Amino acid sequence: MKYYFAPVQGHTDAAYRQVHSEIYGNNTEYFTPFLRLEKDELRKKDLKDAQAALVPEPSTLPQVIFRDFNELSKLVNILKDSGHGRININMGCPFPLQTARGRGAATIARKECVDAVADVISKNPDILFSVKMRLGFKDENEWRYLIDVLNSLTLDHVAVHPRIATDQYSGELRLHQFRELLNVSSNPIVYNGEIRTPEDASQVMREFPEIAGIMIGRGVLGRPSLITECIEGAEWDATRRKEMMLRFHDALFNVYQDTLIGGDHQILSKIQPFWEYAEGEIGRKAYKAIHKASNMAKYETAVAMI
Ligand SMILES: Cc1cc2nc3c(=O)[nH]c(=O)nc-3n(C[C@H](O)[C@H](O)[C@H](O)COP(=O)(O)O)c2cc1C
């Protein structure tokens, strides 16, 4: 079983991925948060992240978000020219800012977007593509045409979050549709959604033994040892998890302090989200204090409560 650390905008930047892989072992594949075009170019920040993804350790796939053939082929060419041989295509992002512009989950049900994906992939046989998708934008049956088209291509994998865009990131998972999709896909399918413990991962593997992998986002952000625990097949106890998470935090905090030039405010705004999904691991008191900390001294006092 292969494990993937899902891209999460605002969390899994290059520094985070690098330090995570150093602390927990290079046992997973990472993704950049989605890269998009702005005025026909990659944004500076995105370009930096894409360049960091070229370093072989940790193994990182650049992810692109697009709305039509032109955007997708331009992004693919930029990445190809800078040396990338693998590209992940985002067809699942539910953020209204993206879907209103026809990107992310808005591409699933639009035939011209699906055909554009097939076209770009066919024109770039030297690139290994993968797709990250939801079941649909407004309807859970929308995936059918897309999967039909993807079946005519050879992809590294297709990662599926079994929800539709209007579900955002909560609500019942639509597993009956996932089952159907898994039955008809000729490409390897990676399951993604709501894995918080090693037992959750085992349950998914029992229910869907044909999957090629499991992708985890918020579960690893809140419990960064989760993928390592799944691979080892044994849960770490709470003390070990907390100790390692603090070590991870301290190392990342150091990187931000050494590299960010915008002062304490900027450093705080980068490091506070580190704990966003970790209330279960660090307890309510420390969690709330971290969230409320308005300066560095208060932040450090809050972290010391863990
Ligand atoms: C704040 C936030 C930002 C995200 N950014 C991205 C992104 O850039 N690209 C992407 O494919 N998915 C993105 N996702 C979706 C996650 O990769 C993942 O599919 C989703 O959180 C479900 O998996 P999980 O339940 O394991 O977290 C984001 C999710 C959240 C909550």
Tab-separated table of N, CA, C and O in Angstrom, residues 83-124:
chain	number	residue	atom	x	y	z
A	83	GLY	N	12.139	20.944	-15.771
A	83	GLY	CA	12.739	19.653	-15.431
A	83	GLY	C	11.827	18.633	-14.761
A	83	GLY	O	12.279	17.575	-14.352
A	84	HIS	N	10.541	18.938	-14.666
A	84	HIS	CA	9.627	17.985	-14.022
A	84	HIS	C	9.230	16.868	-14.988
A	84	HIS	O	8.933	17.125	-16.154
A	85	GLY	N	9.175	15.654	-14.466
A	85	GLY	CA	8.756	14.520	-15.294
A	85	GLY	C	7.436	13.932	-14.835
A	85	GLY	O	6.904	13.003	-15.432
A	86	ARG	N	6.904	14.465	-13.713
A	86	ARG	CA	5.631	13.957	-13.194
A	86	ARG	C	4.770	15.160	-12.822
A	86	ARG	O	5.269	16.130	-12.242
A	87	ILE	N	3.503	15.078	-13.145
A	87	ILE	CA	2.600	16.214	-12.860
A	87	ILE	C	1.251	15.686	-12.383
A	87	ILE	O	0.704	14.730	-12.938
A	88	ASN	N	0.724	16.332	-11.340
A	88	ASN	CA	-0.595	15.976	-10.817
A	88	ASN	C	-1.603	17.061	-11.226
A	88	ASN	O	-1.324	18.250	-11.095
A	89	ILE	N	-2.761	16.624	-11.704
A	89	ILE	CA	-3.773	17.572	-12.196
A	89	ILE	C	-4.927	17.654	-11.207
A	89	ILE	O	-5.552	16.642	-10.878
A	90	ASN	N	-5.214	18.875	-10.743
A	90	ASN	CA	-6.280	19.087	-9.757
A	90	ASN	C	-7.633	19.234	-10.453
A	90	ASN	O	-7.859	20.175	-11.213
A	91	MET	N	-8.544	18.288	-10.173
A	91	MET	CA	-9.909	18.385	-10.683
A	91	MET	C	-10.879	18.202	-9.514
A	91	MET	O	-11.943	17.609	-9.657
A	92	GLY	N	-10.478	18.749	-8.363
A	92	GLY	CA	-11.323	18.512	-7.197
A	92	GLY	C	-11.489	19.684	-6.261
A	92	GLY	O	-12.358	19.655	-5.389
A	93	CYS	N	-10.685	20.737	-6.433
A	93	CYS	CA	-10.719	21.834	-5.465
A	93	CYS	C	-12.118	22.478	-5.417
A	93	CYS	O	-12.640	22.905	-6.446
A	94	PRO	N	-12.728	22.564	-4.214
A	94	PRO	CA	-14.081	23.115	-4.133
A	94	PRO	C	-14.115	24.603	-3.766
A	94	PRO	O	-15.180	25.166	-3.595
A	95	PHE	N	-12.923	25.247	-3.590
A	95	PHE	CA	-12.919	26.655	-3.166
A	95	PHE	C	-13.662	27.510	-4.196
A	95	PHE	O	-13.291	27.511	-5.373
A	96	PRO	N	-14.674	28.257	-3.742
A	96	PRO	CA	-15.458	29.047	-4.696
A	96	PRO	C	-14.609	29.996	-5.549
A	96	PRO	O	-14.920	30.225	-6.713
A	97	LEU	N	-13.511	30.492	-4.974
A	97	LEU	CA	-12.647	31.389	-5.760
A	97	LEU	C	-12.095	30.693	-6.999
A	97	LEU	O	-11.850	31.323	-8.020
A	98	GLN	N	-11.864	29.391	-6.889
A	98	GLN	CA	-11.356	28.627	-8.027
A	98	GLN	C	-12.496	28.123	-8.910
A	98	GLN	O	-12.449	28.269	-10.130
A	99	THR	N	-13.523	27.555	-8.287
A	99	THR	CA	-14.595	26.960	-9.111
A	99	THR	C	-15.360	28.046	-9.892
A	99	THR	O	-15.769	27.816	-11.025
A	100	ALA	N	-15.478	29.246	-9.295
A	100	ALA	CA	-16.178	30.322	-10.005
A	100	ALA	C	-15.420	30.710	-11.274
A	100	ALA	O	-16.003	31.237	-12.222
A	101	ARG	N	-14.134	30.440	-11.297
A	101	ARG	CA	-13.339	30.729	-12.494
A	101	ARG	C	-13.167	29.490	-13.364
A	101	ARG	O	-12.309	29.448	-14.248
A	102	GLY	N	-13.964	28.471	-13.049
A	102	GLY	CA	-13.962	27.271	-13.902
A	102	GLY	C	-12.845	26.293	-13.596
A	102	GLY	O	-12.577	25.384	-14.368
A	103	ARG	N	-12.167	26.475	-12.441
A	103	ARG	CA	-11.043	25.571	-12.123
A	103	ARG	C	-11.444	24.550	-11.052
A	103	ARG	O	-12.517	24.627	-10.471
A	104	GLY	N	-10.555	23.595	-10.793
A	104	GLY	CA	-10.779	22.610	-9.725
A	104	GLY	C	-11.991	21.746	-10.012
A	104	GLY	O	-12.155	21.213	-11.110
A	105	ALA	N	-12.881	21.641	-9.011
A	105	ALA	CA	-14.036	20.746	-9.146
A	105	ALA	C	-14.953	21.153	-10.300
A	105	ALA	O	-15.731	20.331	-10.800
A	106	ALA	N	-14.856	22.418	-10.741
A	106	ALA	CA	-15.708	22.864	-11.849
A	106	ALA	C	-15.312	22.203	-13.170
A	106	ALA	O	-16.046	22.293	-14.158
A	107	THR	N	-14.163	21.527	-13.207
A	107	THR	CA	-13.747	20.896	-14.467
A	107	THR	C	-14.301	19.474	-14.625
A	107	THR	O	-14.334	18.942	-15.734
A	108	ILE	N	-14.734	18.867	-13.503
A	108	ILE	CA	-15.106	17.443	-13.537
A	108	ILE	C	-16.205	17.169	-14.553
A	108	ILE	O	-16.138	16.219	-15.329
A	109	ALA	N	-17.223	18.015	-14.524
A	109	ALA	CA	-18.396	17.725	-15.341
A	109	ALA	C	-18.390	18.457	-16.679
A	109	ALA	O	-19.348	18.370	-17.425
A	110	ARG	N	-17.337	19.212	-16.958
A	110	ARG	CA	-17.327	19.943	-18.240
A	110	ARG	C	-16.532	19.152	-19.266
A	110	ARG	O	-15.326	18.993	-19.172
A	111	LYS	N	-17.262	18.662	-20.266
A	111	LYS	CA	-16.639	17.775	-21.254
A	111	LYS	C	-15.426	18.400	-21.906
A	111	LYS	O	-14.421	17.729	-22.151
A	112	GLU	N	-15.510	19.710	-22.176
A	112	GLU	CA	-14.363	20.325	-22.876
A	112	GLU	C	-13.112	20.322	-21.997
A	112	GLU	O	-11.990	20.199	-22.488
A	113	CYS	N	-13.316	20.398	-20.673
A	113	CYS	CA	-12.155	20.334	-19.763
A	113	CYS	C	-11.592	18.919	-19.716
A	113	CYS	O	-10.378	18.713	-19.733
A	114	VAL	N	-12.504	17.956	-19.654
A	114	VAL	CA	-12.079	16.557	-19.602
A	114	VAL	C	-11.326	16.214	-20.895
A	114	VAL	O	-10.247	15.597	-20.878
A	115	ASP	N	-11.875	16.656	-22.018
A	115	ASP	CA	-11.210	16.383	-23.301
A	115	ASP	C	-9.858	17.098	-23.376
A	115	ASP	O	-8.896	16.567	-23.946
A	116	ALA	N	-9.794	18.287	-22.772
A	116	ALA	CA	-8.516	19.026	-22.756
A	116	ALA	C	-7.468	18.241	-21.972
A	116	ALA	O	-6.302	18.164	-22.372
A	117	VAL	N	-7.891	17.643	-20.865
A	117	VAL	CA	-6.966	16.844	-20.054
A	117	VAL	C	-6.426	15.687	-20.902
A	117	VAL	O	-5.212	15.447	-20.968
A	118	ALA	N	-7.332	14.995	-21.596
A	118	ALA	CA	-6.911	13.861	-22.424
A	118	ALA	C	-5.949	14.328	-23.517
A	118	ALA	O	-4.933	13.680	-23.790
A	119	ASP	N	-6.270	15.469	-24.097
A	119	ASP	CA	-5.458	16.019	-25.176
A	119	ASP	C	-4.039	16.347	-24.687
A	119	ASP	O	-3.039	15.954	-25.293
A	120	VAL	N	-3.966	17.065	-23.570
A	120	VAL	CA	-2.654	17.469	-23.033
A	120	VAL	C	-1.854	16.231	-22.619
A	120	VAL	O	-0.651	16.139	-22.904
A	121	ILE	N	-2.514	15.285	-21.992
A	121	ILE	CA	-1.798	14.078	-21.551
A	121	ILE	C	-1.268	13.309	-22.775
A	121	ILE	O	-0.113	12.884	-22.801
A	122	SER	N	-2.105	13.180	-23.806
A	122	SER	CA	-1.666	12.441	-25.000
A	122	SER	C	-0.501	13.141	-25.695
A	122	SER	O	0.365	12.484	-26.277
A	123	LYS	N	-0.502	14.473	-25.629
A	123	LYS	CA	0.570	15.218	-26.318
A	123	LYS	C	1.874	15.227	-25.524
A	123	LYS	O	2.880	15.744	-26.004
A	124	ASN	N	1.856	14.703	-24.305
A	124	ASN	CA	3.066	14.724	-23.464
A	124	ASN	C	3.393	13.328	-22.936
A	124	ASN	O	3.368	13.090	-21.723
